[in-house]
Amino acid sequence: MNNPLQTLSARYGARYRWLLLISVMVGVMASIMSSTIVNVAIPGMSHHFSLGQARAQWVSSGFMVAMTVSMLTTPWLLARYGYRRTYVGTMVMLLVGGMTGGLANAFPLVLIARVAEGLAAGVVQPIPAIIILRAFEPHEQGRASGLFGMGVVLAPAIGPSIGGVLVDLFGWRSIFFMVVPFCLVSIWLAYKFVPTTAPGGVVAAPSDGLDWRGLTLGTVGTLCLLNGLVQLRGDAPLGAALLLAGALAAFAAFLAWQKRFAAAGGTPLMNLALFQHRQFAMGSLVAFIYGTALFGSTYLLPVYMQVGLQLSASLVGTILLPAGIVLALTIAGVGRLADRQPTWALVSIGLALLAASFALMTVLHLGSGVWLLALFATVGRIGLGFILPSLNLGAMRPLEKALIPQGASAINFLRMLGGAAGVSLCAVVLEWRLAAHGDSFANADSSPERLAAFDEVFGLLAALCALAICAAWQLREKTPRNPDALPAR
């Protein structure tokens, strides 16, 4: 019997790997769009189901927790079911979640649909990185990362804009149906271009059972962390402390169990042997800090513009649009650079630009020109454009081929965990500094004190990015790359 991967490669020739990447990119775009676009529907959904702010927030939080934890299952699913069955399964789950959420007449059903969408999104997101590192030659990996990065950026950039139009025309339910055409196209592409094999071209076969104990501990740790950070914003410091302590205990137990499970011959969700590679360990640290700063700033910037600088929501969208376009163009250009230039240098440049963008925000005041705000935001987006195509390549190129699926899963998990924590961290620190300056969101008008509080949070994000630069320098290759780490055609 012919190898399915070799059969597809022979049928489509040298362009096959690009067709494969585009096929899975459509599904990843759908999953990312489903994570960001729902925010547009929350006000209408809250009114329809008579929800309070806390319950409505679980539509986003439930998705985030499910997506973060399910990323750890991707290597096992690929080994057990192969690329095509795993990918199509996630797209069917995303499709069913969208249809169910759009048709639901009870909020618990909407929440279940969002969790299902989150599970699908988490499983599918590490797959393109695995394909890039296994199917593409080293001199093509940067270009492939740039192409994929453009798709990843465009999805959240255009999603909310289209979502706003849909909500105005058809109501909040239309948001859930938006992923349906993407899912149908991705399933059609999967049956044409995605192989049935597991990573490495081997036949997918039954393997060790899924590490349910590790998955449970990871889920508990993530839930406790996110809820503990949210509780810090309320009036229950003891509850927040207990939840954060529970998160620390759950993650410690998770790591201990992963080591024990691997020693017993099992396949752990997170292979701790990955972190024996200095570049991967440092890349994971960069990914966690980068996720914290990126997601935190995604929350902070719109709030700063509307509450701090008193700009209208429509003007905020107009200011951020050029930065989004520049980001997409930067990713395409840097992707090509990553094939020729050291990735550690590109990541460091990106982090420096991101830190500079946050630091520059502190010089703005109520009388500053809008063009300055747009310029500083664009500097940060250029920084992101340097980081996105380069970080995964720099962290995972030294890995043996057999460890690449585990590496992609682990680094995505840590980035999302940092991102989930980053939103709450920025919100907590902002409320703390507002109180310290004698201000609060209850006041309608802005003031120098309020801007000072925002400046201190921007300073925190700049410091985090500067810290990440120290780790990014450790992505440098000190020895020749392991030949076994090179991808096979």
PDB file of C-alpha atoms in Angstrom, residues 80-372:
ATOM      1  CA  ARG A  80      -3.890   8.125  17.394  1.00  0.00           C
ATOM      2  CA  TYR A  81      -6.090   9.372  14.535  1.00  0.00           C
ATOM      3  CA  GLY A  82      -3.753  11.085  12.053  1.00  0.00           C
ATOM      4  CA  TYR A  83      -3.872  14.569  10.565  1.00  0.00           C
ATOM      5  CA  ARG A  84      -7.078  14.279   8.538  1.00  0.00           C
ATOM      6  CA  ARG A  85      -9.361  12.645  11.108  1.00  0.00           C
ATOM      7  CA  THR A  86      -8.114  14.965  13.866  1.00  0.00           C
ATOM      8  CA  TYR A  87      -8.479  18.082  11.723  1.00  0.00           C
ATOM      9  CA  VAL A  88     -11.880  17.165  10.304  1.00  0.00           C
ATOM     10  CA  GLY A  89     -13.071  16.200  13.788  1.00  0.00           C
ATOM     11  CA  THR A  90     -12.167  19.640  15.147  1.00  0.00           C
ATOM     12  CA  MET A  91     -13.881  21.380  12.228  1.00  0.00           C
ATOM     13  CA  VAL A  92     -17.051  19.317  12.745  1.00  0.00           C
ATOM     14  CA  MET A  93     -16.990  20.202  16.457  1.00  0.00           C
ATOM     15  CA  LEU A  94     -16.503  23.899  15.613  1.00  0.00           C
ATOM     16  CA  LEU A  95     -19.344  23.674  13.081  1.00  0.00           C
ATOM     17  CA  VAL A  96     -21.713  21.972  15.537  1.00  0.00           C
ATOM     18  CA  GLY A  97     -20.750  24.462  18.259  1.00  0.00           C
ATOM     19  CA  GLY A  98     -21.539  27.388  15.973  1.00  0.00           C
ATOM     20  CA  MET A  99     -24.882  25.956  14.871  1.00  0.00           C
ATOM     21  CA  THR A 100     -25.870  25.023  18.430  1.00  0.00           C
ATOM     22  CA  GLY A 101     -24.936  28.443  19.840  1.00  0.00           C
ATOM     23  CA  GLY A 102     -26.864  30.207  17.099  1.00  0.00           C
ATOM     24  CA  LEU A 103     -30.014  28.145  17.607  1.00  0.00           C
ATOM     25  CA  ALA A 104     -29.909  27.859  21.427  1.00  0.00           C
ATOM     26  CA  ASN A 105     -32.831  29.136  23.486  1.00  0.00           C
ATOM     27  CA  ALA A 106     -31.125  28.630  26.856  1.00  0.00           C
ATOM     28  CA  PHE A 107     -27.891  30.201  28.080  1.00  0.00           C
ATOM     29  CA  PRO A 108     -26.389  26.903  29.417  1.00  0.00           C
ATOM     30  CA  LEU A 109     -26.620  25.525  25.872  1.00  0.00           C
ATOM     31  CA  VAL A 110     -24.821  28.600  24.528  1.00  0.00           C
ATOM     32  CA  LEU A 111     -22.087  28.070  27.123  1.00  0.00           C
ATOM     33  CA  ILE A 112     -21.736  24.374  26.188  1.00  0.00           C
ATOM     34  CA  ALA A 113     -21.462  25.400  22.529  1.00  0.00           C
ATOM     35  CA  ARG A 114     -18.715  27.898  23.346  1.00  0.00           C
ATOM     36  CA  VAL A 115     -16.765  25.284  25.321  1.00  0.00           C
ATOM     37  CA  ALA A 116     -17.059  22.874  22.371  1.00  0.00           C
ATOM     38  CA  GLU A 117     -15.750  25.602  20.039  1.00  0.00           C
ATOM     39  CA  GLY A 118     -12.892  26.264  22.461  1.00  0.00           C
ATOM     40  CA  LEU A 119     -11.927  22.575  22.559  1.00  0.00           C
ATOM     41  CA  ALA A 120     -11.834  22.472  18.756  1.00  0.00           C
ATOM     42  CA  ALA A 121      -9.841  25.712  18.519  1.00  0.00           C
ATOM     43  CA  GLY A 122      -7.238  24.481  20.996  1.00  0.00           C
ATOM     44  CA  VAL A 123      -6.627  21.178  19.211  1.00  0.00           C
ATOM     45  CA  VAL A 124      -6.279  22.704  15.745  1.00  0.00           C
ATOM     46  CA  GLN A 125      -3.996  25.675  16.499  1.00  0.00           C
ATOM     47  CA  PRO A 126      -0.676  23.784  17.019  1.00  0.00           C
ATOM     48  CA  ILE A 127      -1.112  21.792  13.762  1.00  0.00           C
ATOM     49  CA  PRO A 128       0.238  24.428  11.286  1.00  0.00           C
ATOM     50  CA  ALA A 129       3.477  24.811  13.272  1.00  0.00           C
ATOM     51  CA  ILE A 130       3.983  21.036  13.120  1.00  0.00           C
ATOM     52  CA  ILE A 131       3.385  21.038   9.364  1.00  0.00           C
ATOM     53  CA  ILE A 132       5.750  23.986   8.775  1.00  0.00           C
ATOM     54  CA  LEU A 133       8.602  22.318  10.646  1.00  0.00           C
ATOM     55  CA  ARG A 134       8.060  18.861   9.140  1.00  0.00           C
ATOM     56  CA  ALA A 135       6.921  19.474   5.558  1.00  0.00           C
ATOM     57  CA  PHE A 136       9.013  22.528   4.622  1.00  0.00           C
ATOM     58  CA  GLU A 137      12.754  22.787   4.127  1.00  0.00           C
ATOM     59  CA  PRO A 138      14.605  25.141   6.515  1.00  0.00           C
ATOM     60  CA  HIS A 139      15.009  27.803   3.822  1.00  0.00           C
ATOM     61  CA  GLU A 140      11.211  27.845   3.286  1.00  0.00           C
ATOM     62  CA  GLN A 141       9.995  27.710   6.883  1.00  0.00           C
ATOM     63  CA  GLY A 142      10.117  31.462   7.461  1.00  0.00           C
ATOM     64  CA  ARG A 143       8.097  32.183   4.311  1.00  0.00           C
ATOM     65  CA  ALA A 144       5.544  29.552   5.334  1.00  0.00           C
ATOM     66  CA  SER A 145       5.334  31.054   8.833  1.00  0.00           C
ATOM     67  CA  GLY A 146       4.800  34.486   7.298  1.00  0.00           C
ATOM     68  CA  LEU A 147       1.926  33.238   5.147  1.00  0.00           C
ATOM     69  CA  PHE A 148       0.308  31.503   8.083  1.00  0.00           C
ATOM     70  CA  GLY A 149       0.899  34.516  10.341  1.00  0.00           C
ATOM     71  CA  MET A 150      -0.930  36.805   7.916  1.00  0.00           C
ATOM     72  CA  GLY A 151      -3.980  34.567   8.110  1.00  0.00           C
ATOM     73  CA  VAL A 152      -3.832  34.444  11.889  1.00  0.00           C
ATOM     74  CA  VAL A 153      -3.681  38.240  12.079  1.00  0.00           C
ATOM     75  CA  LEU A 154      -6.384  38.922   9.510  1.00  0.00           C
ATOM     76  CA  ALA A 155      -8.954  36.719  11.270  1.00  0.00           C
ATOM     77  CA  PRO A 156      -9.182  38.765  14.503  1.00  0.00           C
ATOM     78  CA  ALA A 157      -8.665  42.005  12.552  1.00  0.00           C
ATOM     79  CA  ILE A 158     -11.648  41.607  10.237  1.00  0.00           C
ATOM     80  CA  GLY A 159     -13.799  39.410  12.473  1.00  0.00           C
ATOM     81  CA  PRO A 160     -15.163  42.049  14.862  1.00  0.00           C
ATOM     82  CA  SER A 161     -15.828  44.489  12.002  1.00  0.00           C
ATOM     83  CA  ILE A 162     -17.879  41.945  10.066  1.00  0.00           C
ATOM     84  CA  GLY A 163     -19.447  40.794  13.321  1.00  0.00           C
ATOM     85  CA  GLY A 164     -20.643  44.296  14.132  1.00  0.00           C
ATOM     86  CA  VAL A 165     -22.414  44.531  10.779  1.00  0.00           C
ATOM     87  CA  LEU A 166     -24.005  41.097  11.265  1.00  0.00           C
ATOM     88  CA  VAL A 167     -25.250  41.968  14.753  1.00  0.00           C
ATOM     89  CA  ASP A 168     -26.788  45.214  13.494  1.00  0.00           C
ATOM     90  CA  LEU A 169     -28.506  43.458  10.578  1.00  0.00           C
ATOM     91  CA  PHE A 170     -29.437  40.030  11.937  1.00  0.00           C
ATOM     92  CA  GLY A 171     -28.884  40.028  15.714  1.00  0.00           C
ATOM     93  CA  TRP A 172     -26.429  38.264  18.029  1.00  0.00           C
ATOM     94  CA  ARG A 173     -27.230  34.746  16.784  1.00  0.00           C
ATOM     95  CA  SER A 174     -25.642  35.507  13.405  1.00  0.00           C
ATOM     96  CA  ILE A 175     -22.230  35.667  15.076  1.00  0.00           C
ATOM     97  CA  PHE A 176     -22.293  31.935  15.799  1.00  0.00           C
ATOM     98  CA  PHE A 177     -23.225  31.073  12.215  1.00  0.00           C
ATOM     99  CA  MET A 178     -20.278  33.042  10.799  1.00  0.00           C
ATOM    100  CA  VAL A 179     -17.862  30.106  11.263  1.00  0.00           C
ATOM    101  CA  VAL A 180     -20.099  27.699   9.307  1.00  0.00           C
ATOM    102  CA  PRO A 181     -18.845  28.513   5.753  1.00  0.00           C
ATOM    103  CA  PHE A 182     -15.215  28.457   6.925  1.00  0.00           C
ATOM    104  CA  CYS A 183     -15.725  25.034   8.515  1.00  0.00           C
ATOM    105  CA  LEU A 184     -17.391  23.614   5.394  1.00  0.00           C
ATOM    106  CA  VAL A 185     -14.577  24.879   3.150  1.00  0.00           C
ATOM    107  CA  SER A 186     -11.908  23.548   5.534  1.00  0.00           C
ATOM    108  CA  ILE A 187     -13.526  20.069   5.617  1.00  0.00           C
ATOM    109  CA  TRP A 188     -13.626  19.994   1.797  1.00  0.00           C
ATOM    110  CA  LEU A 189      -9.960  21.027   1.624  1.00  0.00           C
ATOM    111  CA  ALA A 190      -9.018  18.444   4.246  1.00  0.00           C
ATOM    112  CA  TYR A 191     -10.352  15.558   2.158  1.00  0.00           C
ATOM    113  CA  LYS A 192      -8.339  16.827  -0.832  1.00  0.00           C
ATOM    114  CA  PHE A 193      -5.009  17.807   0.715  1.00  0.00           C
ATOM    115  CA  VAL A 194      -4.624  16.690   4.352  1.00  0.00           C
ATOM    116  CA  PRO A 195      -3.013  13.230   4.710  1.00  0.00           C
ATOM    117  CA  THR A 196      -4.416  10.450   6.864  1.00  0.00           C
ATOM    118  CA  THR A 197      -0.987   9.777   8.362  1.00  0.00           C
ATOM    119  CA  ALA A 198       0.342  10.789  11.753  1.00  0.00           C
ATOM    120  CA  PRO A 199       3.309  13.233  11.973  1.00  0.00           C
ATOM    121  CA  GLY A 200       6.346  11.776  10.224  1.00  0.00           C
ATOM    122  CA  GLY A 201       4.312  10.023   7.546  1.00  0.00           C
ATOM    123  CA  VAL A 202       3.707   6.916   9.681  1.00  0.00           C
ATOM    124  CA  VAL A 203       0.313   5.257   9.781  1.00  0.00           C
ATOM    125  CA  ALA A 204      -1.928   6.536  12.585  1.00  0.00           C
ATOM    126  CA  ALA A 205      -2.466   3.680  15.026  1.00  0.00           C
ATOM    127  CA  PRO A 206      -3.850   2.982  18.518  1.00  0.00           C
ATOM    128  CA  SER A 207      -1.439   4.181  21.173  1.00  0.00           C
ATOM    129  CA  ASP A 208      -1.372   4.630  24.906  1.00  0.00           C
ATOM    130  CA  GLY A 209      -4.559   6.040  26.365  1.00  0.00           C
ATOM    131  CA  LEU A 210      -4.921   9.774  26.762  1.00  0.00           C
ATOM    132  CA  ASP A 211      -3.373  11.120  29.960  1.00  0.00           C
ATOM    133  CA  TRP A 212      -6.678  11.979  31.641  1.00  0.00           C
ATOM    134  CA  ARG A 213      -5.120  12.633  35.023  1.00  0.00           C
ATOM    135  CA  GLY A 214      -2.720  15.175  33.540  1.00  0.00           C
ATOM    136  CA  LEU A 215      -5.551  16.762  31.550  1.00  0.00           C
ATOM    137  CA  THR A 216      -7.670  17.072  34.700  1.00  0.00           C
ATOM    138  CA  LEU A 217      -4.833  18.664  36.673  1.00  0.00           C
ATOM    139  CA  GLY A 218      -4.099  21.105  33.827  1.00  0.00           C
ATOM    140  CA  THR A 219      -7.767  22.058  33.596  1.00  0.00           C
ATOM    141  CA  VAL A 220      -8.082  22.601  37.345  1.00  0.00           C
ATOM    142  CA  GLY A 221      -4.915  24.696  37.397  1.00  0.00           C
ATOM    143  CA  THR A 222      -6.071  26.878  34.501  1.00  0.00           C
ATOM    144  CA  LEU A 223      -9.551  27.371  35.991  1.00  0.00           C
ATOM    145  CA  CYS A 224      -8.143  28.286  39.398  1.00  0.00           C
ATOM    146  CA  LEU A 225      -5.622  30.697  37.871  1.00  0.00           C
ATOM    147  CA  LEU A 226      -8.171  32.569  35.762  1.00  0.00           C
ATOM    148  CA  ASN A 227     -10.810  32.694  38.480  1.00  0.00           C
ATOM    149  CA  GLY A 228      -8.244  33.719  41.091  1.00  0.00           C
ATOM    150  CA  LEU A 229      -7.078  36.622  38.935  1.00  0.00           C
ATOM    151  CA  VAL A 230     -10.699  37.690  38.356  1.00  0.00           C
ATOM    152  CA  GLN A 231     -11.377  37.506  42.115  1.00  0.00           C
ATOM    153  CA  LEU A 232      -8.477  39.898  42.698  1.00  0.00           C
ATOM    154  CA  ARG A 233     -10.615  42.544  41.010  1.00  0.00           C
ATOM    155  CA  GLY A 234     -13.418  42.045  43.517  1.00  0.00           C
ATOM    156  CA  ASP A 235     -13.793  42.310  47.258  1.00  0.00           C
ATOM    157  CA  ALA A 236     -12.781  38.750  48.140  1.00  0.00           C
ATOM    158  CA  PRO A 237      -9.006  38.724  48.658  1.00  0.00           C
ATOM    159  CA  LEU A 238      -9.130  35.483  50.671  1.00  0.00           C
ATOM    160  CA  GLY A 239     -11.020  33.678  47.921  1.00  0.00           C
ATOM    161  CA  ALA A 240      -8.552  34.987  45.340  1.00  0.00           C
ATOM    162  CA  ALA A 241      -5.588  33.830  47.425  1.00  0.00           C
ATOM    163  CA  LEU A 242      -7.086  30.348  47.852  1.00  0.00           C
ATOM    164  CA  LEU A 243      -7.770  30.025  44.119  1.00  0.00           C
ATOM    165  CA  LEU A 244      -4.265  31.155  43.162  1.00  0.00           C
ATOM    166  CA  ALA A 245      -2.774  28.761  45.723  1.00  0.00           C
ATOM    167  CA  GLY A 246      -4.930  26.019  44.221  1.00  0.00           C
ATOM    168  CA  ALA A 247      -3.615  26.901  40.747  1.00  0.00           C
ATOM    169  CA  LEU A 248      -0.015  26.678  41.984  1.00  0.00           C
ATOM    170  CA  ALA A 249      -0.684  23.310  43.639  1.00  0.00           C
ATOM    171  CA  ALA A 250      -2.480  21.929  40.565  1.00  0.00           C
ATOM    172  CA  PHE A 251       0.309  22.954  38.171  1.00  0.00           C
ATOM    173  CA  ALA A 252       2.966  21.531  40.534  1.00  0.00           C
ATOM    174  CA  ALA A 253       1.022  18.248  40.673  1.00  0.00           C
ATOM    175  CA  PHE A 254       0.649  18.350  36.877  1.00  0.00           C
ATOM    176  CA  LEU A 255       4.421  18.612  36.358  1.00  0.00           C
ATOM    177  CA  ALA A 256       5.136  15.883  38.918  1.00  0.00           C
ATOM    178  CA  TRP A 257       2.607  13.565  37.267  1.00  0.00           C
ATOM    179  CA  GLN A 258       4.002  14.253  33.774  1.00  0.00           C
ATOM    180  CA  LYS A 259       7.463  13.192  34.954  1.00  0.00           C
ATOM    181  CA  ARG A 260       6.111  10.085  36.704  1.00  0.00           C
ATOM    182  CA  PHE A 261       3.855   9.120  33.781  1.00  0.00           C
ATOM    183  CA  ALA A 262       6.740   9.397  31.294  1.00  0.00           C
ATOM    184  CA  ALA A 263       9.024   7.334  33.559  1.00  0.00           C
ATOM    185  CA  ALA A 264       6.363   4.596  33.615  1.00  0.00           C
ATOM    186  CA  GLY A 265       6.444   4.415  29.816  1.00  0.00           C
ATOM    187  CA  GLY A 266       3.322   6.484  29.139  1.00  0.00           C
ATOM    188  CA  THR A 267       2.911   9.380  26.717  1.00  0.00           C
ATOM    189  CA  PRO A 268       2.522  12.541  28.814  1.00  0.00           C
ATOM    190  CA  LEU A 269       0.598  15.583  27.639  1.00  0.00           C
ATOM    191  CA  MET A 270       3.705  17.726  28.101  1.00  0.00           C
ATOM    192  CA  ASN A 271       7.038  16.005  27.571  1.00  0.00           C
ATOM    193  CA  LEU A 272       9.367  17.639  30.086  1.00  0.00           C
ATOM    194  CA  ALA A 273      12.352  16.470  28.027  1.00  0.00           C
ATOM    195  CA  LEU A 274      11.526  19.384  25.726  1.00  0.00           C
ATOM    196  CA  PHE A 275      12.803  21.826  28.320  1.00  0.00           C
ATOM    197  CA  GLN A 276      16.242  20.203  28.338  1.00  0.00           C
ATOM    198  CA  HIS A 277      16.776  22.052  25.047  1.00  0.00           C
ATOM    199  CA  ARG A 278      17.918  25.516  26.062  1.00  0.00           C
ATOM    200  CA  GLN A 279      16.427  27.209  23.016  1.00  0.00           C
ATOM    201  CA  PHE A 280      13.021  25.622  23.527  1.00  0.00           C
ATOM    202  CA  ALA A 281      13.015  26.453  27.248  1.00  0.00           C
ATOM    203  CA  MET A 282      13.875  30.091  26.558  1.00  0.00           C
ATOM    204  CA  GLY A 283      11.424  30.246  23.661  1.00  0.00           C
ATOM    205  CA  SER A 284       8.660  28.971  25.962  1.00  0.00           C
ATOM    206  CA  LEU A 285       9.490  31.679  28.495  1.00  0.00           C
ATOM    207  CA  VAL A 286       9.350  34.297  25.738  1.00  0.00           C
ATOM    208  CA  ALA A 287       6.032  32.859  24.539  1.00  0.00           C
ATOM    209  CA  PHE A 288       4.490  33.073  28.017  1.00  0.00           C
ATOM    210  CA  ILE A 289       5.639  36.673  28.617  1.00  0.00           C
ATOM    211  CA  TYR A 290       4.756  37.660  25.050  1.00  0.00           C
ATOM    212  CA  GLY A 291       1.269  36.188  25.491  1.00  0.00           C
ATOM    213  CA  THR A 292       0.825  38.148  28.714  1.00  0.00           C
ATOM    214  CA  ALA A 293       1.864  41.431  27.083  1.00  0.00           C
ATOM    215  CA  LEU A 294      -0.046  40.847  23.838  1.00  0.00           C
ATOM    216  CA  PHE A 295      -3.394  39.866  25.343  1.00  0.00           C
ATOM    217  CA  GLY A 296      -3.010  42.382  28.146  1.00  0.00           C
ATOM    218  CA  SER A 297      -2.448  45.207  25.669  1.00  0.00           C
ATOM    219  CA  THR A 298      -5.378  44.006  23.548  1.00  0.00           C
ATOM    220  CA  TYR A 299      -7.548  44.686  26.601  1.00  0.00           C
ATOM    221  CA  LEU A 300      -5.715  47.822  27.749  1.00  0.00           C
ATOM    222  CA  LEU A 301      -5.422  49.846  24.517  1.00  0.00           C
ATOM    223  CA  PRO A 302      -9.154  50.235  23.738  1.00  0.00           C
ATOM    224  CA  VAL A 303      -9.913  50.999  27.398  1.00  0.00           C
ATOM    225  CA  TYR A 304      -7.113  53.583  27.476  1.00  0.00           C
ATOM    226  CA  MET A 305      -8.356  55.298  24.335  1.00  0.00           C
ATOM    227  CA  GLN A 306     -12.000  55.422  25.405  1.00  0.00           C
ATOM    228  CA  VAL A 307     -11.747  55.909  29.181  1.00  0.00           C
ATOM    229  CA  GLY A 308      -8.370  57.622  29.445  1.00  0.00           C
ATOM    230  CA  LEU A 309      -8.308  59.809  26.345  1.00  0.00           C
ATOM    231  CA  GLN A 310     -12.112  60.084  25.961  1.00  0.00           C
ATOM    232  CA  LEU A 311     -12.161  58.957  22.324  1.00  0.00           C
ATOM    233  CA  SER A 312     -15.259  57.457  20.711  1.00  0.00           C
ATOM    234  CA  ALA A 313     -15.486  53.741  19.955  1.00  0.00           C
ATOM    235  CA  SER A 314     -15.639  54.397  16.209  1.00  0.00           C
ATOM    236  CA  LEU A 315     -12.506  56.558  16.341  1.00  0.00           C
ATOM    237  CA  VAL A 316     -10.686  53.837  18.303  1.00  0.00           C
ATOM    238  CA  GLY A 317     -11.437  51.362  15.524  1.00  0.00           C
ATOM    239  CA  THR A 318     -10.202  53.838  12.907  1.00  0.00           C
ATOM    240  CA  ILE A 319      -6.950  54.435  14.808  1.00  0.00           C
ATOM    241  CA  LEU A 320      -6.189  50.723  15.166  1.00  0.00           C
ATOM    242  CA  LEU A 321      -7.026  49.797  11.553  1.00  0.00           C
ATOM    243  CA  PRO A 322      -3.771  51.117   9.974  1.00  0.00           C
ATOM    244  CA  ALA A 323      -1.774  49.313  12.662  1.00  0.00           C
ATOM    245  CA  GLY A 324      -3.514  46.049  11.760  1.00  0.00           C
ATOM    246  CA  ILE A 325      -2.722  46.492   8.051  1.00  0.00           C
ATOM    247  CA  VAL A 326       0.927  47.272   8.843  1.00  0.00           C
ATOM    248  CA  LEU A 327       1.090  44.160  11.034  1.00  0.00           C
ATOM    249  CA  ALA A 328      -0.077  41.891   8.201  1.00  0.00           C
ATOM    250  CA  LEU A 329       2.471  43.405   5.791  1.00  0.00           C
ATOM    251  CA  THR A 330       5.284  43.162   8.357  1.00  0.00           C
ATOM    252  CA  ILE A 331       4.608  39.472   8.980  1.00  0.00           C
ATOM    253  CA  ALA A 332       4.888  38.713   5.271  1.00  0.00           C
ATOM    254  CA  GLY A 333       8.222  40.518   5.002  1.00  0.00           C
ATOM    255  CA  VAL A 334       9.719  39.160   8.223  1.00  0.00           C
ATOM    256  CA  GLY A 335       8.690  35.631   7.249  1.00  0.00           C
ATOM    257  CA  ARG A 336      11.107  35.839   4.333  1.00  0.00           C
ATOM    258  CA  LEU A 337      13.788  37.354   6.577  1.00  0.00           C
ATOM    259  CA  ALA A 338      13.456  34.418   8.992  1.00  0.00           C
ATOM    260  CA  ASP A 339      14.741  32.114   6.241  1.00  0.00           C
ATOM    261  CA  ARG A 340      18.030  34.062   6.102  1.00  0.00           C
ATOM    262  CA  GLN A 341      18.481  35.910   9.418  1.00  0.00           C
ATOM    263  CA  PRO A 342      18.865  34.496  12.947  1.00  0.00           C
ATOM    264  CA  THR A 343      15.452  34.141  14.556  1.00  0.00           C
ATOM    265  CA  TRP A 344      16.737  35.269  17.965  1.00  0.00           C
ATOM    266  CA  ALA A 345      17.650  38.648  16.458  1.00  0.00           C
ATOM    267  CA  LEU A 346      14.220  39.054  14.833  1.00  0.00           C
ATOM    268  CA  VAL A 347      12.413  38.134  18.061  1.00  0.00           C
ATOM    269  CA  SER A 348      14.599  40.545  20.056  1.00  0.00           C
ATOM    270  CA  ILE A 349      13.915  43.388  17.605  1.00  0.00           C
ATOM    271  CA  GLY A 350      10.196  42.681  17.826  1.00  0.00           C
ATOM    272  CA  LEU A 351      10.185  42.682  21.619  1.00  0.00           C
ATOM    273  CA  ALA A 352      12.209  45.918  21.668  1.00  0.00           C
ATOM    274  CA  LEU A 353       9.692  47.613  19.347  1.00  0.00           C
ATOM    275  CA  LEU A 354       6.783  46.306  21.430  1.00  0.00           C
ATOM    276  CA  ALA A 355       8.409  47.594  24.626  1.00  0.00           C
ATOM    277  CA  ALA A 356       9.074  50.964  22.934  1.00  0.00           C
ATOM    278  CA  SER A 357       5.419  51.179  21.867  1.00  0.00           C
ATOM    279  CA  PHE A 358       4.233  50.688  25.462  1.00  0.00           C
ATOM    280  CA  ALA A 359       6.806  53.146  26.803  1.00  0.00           C
ATOM    281  CA  LEU A 360       5.837  55.801  24.229  1.00  0.00           C
ATOM    282  CA  MET A 361       2.199  55.614  25.349  1.00  0.00           C
ATOM    283  CA  THR A 362       3.270  57.207  28.642  1.00  0.00           C
ATOM    284  CA  VAL A 363       4.167  60.510  26.922  1.00  0.00           C
ATOM    285  CA  LEU A 364       0.622  61.050  25.614  1.00  0.00           C
ATOM    286  CA  HIS A 365      -1.800  63.415  27.326  1.00  0.00           C
ATOM    287  CA  LEU A 366      -5.344  64.659  26.754  1.00  0.00           C
ATOM    288  CA  GLY A 367      -4.143  67.259  24.261  1.00  0.00           C
ATOM    289  CA  SER A 368      -1.978  64.901  22.176  1.00  0.00           C
ATOM    290  CA  GLY A 369      -2.734  64.475  18.494  1.00  0.00           C
ATOM    291  CA  VAL A 370      -4.528  61.324  17.388  1.00  0.00           C
ATOM    292  CA  TRP A 371      -1.793  60.724  14.798  1.00  0.00           C
ATOM    293  CA  LEU A 372       0.719  60.199  17.620  1.00  0.00           C
TER     294      LEU A 372
END
